[in-house]
XYZ file of C-alpha atoms in Angstrom:
128
model
C 73.979 -16.178 34.191
C 71.149 -15.497 36.560
C 67.852 -16.410 34.958
C 64.342 -15.729 36.127
C 65.205 -12.485 37.860
C 61.769 -10.934 37.462
C 62.475 -8.713 34.492
C 59.911 -5.951 34.190
C 58.011 -7.249 37.210
C 57.753 -3.753 38.667
C 55.673 -2.400 35.821
C 58.505 -1.462 33.459
C 58.290 -2.697 29.901
C 60.758 -2.894 27.069
C 58.858 0.015 25.511
C 59.671 2.406 28.379
C 61.694 5.337 27.063
C 64.862 4.391 28.954
C 65.281 1.173 26.952
C 66.994 0.907 23.582
C 65.125 -1.103 20.971
C 65.180 -1.403 17.175
C 64.954 2.092 15.652
C 65.180 3.654 19.134
C 68.858 4.130 20.135
C 69.695 5.525 23.564
C 72.682 7.754 24.305
C 74.986 6.934 27.202
C 75.100 9.338 30.162
C 78.312 10.938 28.817
C 76.800 11.307 25.352
C 79.873 9.658 23.829
C 78.144 6.387 22.976
C 74.776 5.098 21.842
C 73.170 1.757 22.554
C 71.476 0.486 19.438
C 69.573 -2.702 18.762
C 70.001 -4.704 15.591
C 67.585 -7.396 14.592
C 69.152 -10.831 14.994
C 68.220 -14.116 13.351
C 64.818 -15.683 13.883
C 64.991 -18.385 16.545
C 62.102 -20.843 16.449
C 59.979 -18.203 14.746
C 60.790 -15.538 17.358
C 62.501 -12.214 16.592
C 65.817 -11.670 18.342
C 67.702 -8.523 19.245
C 71.450 -7.920 19.310
C 72.825 -5.138 21.530
C 75.362 -2.843 19.871
C 77.309 0.140 21.238
C 78.432 2.834 18.789
C 80.784 5.765 19.236
C 78.673 8.888 18.601
C 81.640 10.918 17.284
C 82.652 8.422 14.607
C 79.649 6.123 14.235
C 82.022 3.193 14.733
C 80.741 0.046 16.370
C 82.706 -0.465 19.602
C 80.764 -3.462 20.953
C 78.471 -6.058 19.440
C 76.978 -8.695 21.698
C 77.702 -12.240 20.638
C 74.242 -13.290 21.813
C 70.888 -12.643 20.136
C 68.147 -12.190 22.743
C 64.718 -13.634 21.976
C 62.177 -10.947 22.748
C 59.339 -13.368 23.494
C 60.231 -13.366 27.191
C 61.196 -9.706 27.567
C 64.472 -7.946 26.819
C 65.710 -4.682 28.298
C 68.784 -2.818 27.044
C 69.513 0.287 29.110
C 72.321 2.492 30.383
C 72.994 3.001 34.058
C 72.099 6.685 34.529
C 75.332 7.578 36.342
C 77.941 5.873 34.119
C 78.554 4.555 30.621
C 77.618 1.035 31.688
C 75.110 -0.813 29.522
C 72.792 -3.358 31.142
C 71.304 -6.302 29.262
C 68.222 -7.721 30.959
C 66.578 -10.912 29.761
C 64.027 -13.173 31.415
C 65.286 -15.922 29.133
C 69.060 -15.864 29.679
C 69.609 -13.525 32.619
C 71.335 -10.229 33.282
C 74.707 -8.842 32.204
C 76.461 -5.494 31.973
C 78.904 -4.084 29.427
C 81.750 -1.830 30.552
C 84.516 0.091 28.770
C 87.982 -0.972 29.865
C 90.891 1.523 30.136
C 92.274 0.292 26.797
C 89.013 1.297 25.081
C 87.608 -2.188 24.561
C 84.212 -3.143 25.921
C 83.578 -6.322 27.888
C 80.349 -8.085 28.867
C 80.058 -9.508 32.380
C 77.241 -11.902 33.231
C 75.510 -11.771 36.589
C 75.540 -15.045 38.519
C 73.813 -15.932 41.814
C 76.972 -14.996 43.724
C 77.172 -11.571 42.005
C 73.489 -10.610 42.034
C 74.335 -8.138 44.817
C 76.388 -6.182 42.266
C 73.255 -5.068 40.409
C 72.640 -1.352 41.111
C 69.312 -0.499 42.745
C 68.338 1.558 39.696
C 68.693 -1.508 37.462
C 66.898 -3.766 39.956
C 63.994 -1.306 39.906
C 63.549 -1.735 36.139
C 63.801 -5.496 36.236
C 67.474 -6.423 36.585
């Protein structure tokens, strides 16, 4: 993954309204899904967050990240405004996006130096 990508360098913070955080879910652009944040295990005394996507109609969990993000270095969990694509932004481990496949499953794709050009301008502007 691409690390050190300047998360929140443009003045955005993880407390901006567009970002999901514990007790502050954010609906996807279609309204069909919600990004929620569960508290993960403590890592070296630091709280961690786990990104989760739920189906708003059923409440079912459709995606749970396998990684717990330490929030010491800044974590952003936000939807792209034009599609149901969730972006995971971390100064610690890098950037990734989560997309729904045609079969209904969700898959996380990490951004690497050779794919950094795939980050939408909107996401770059908030620290991706």
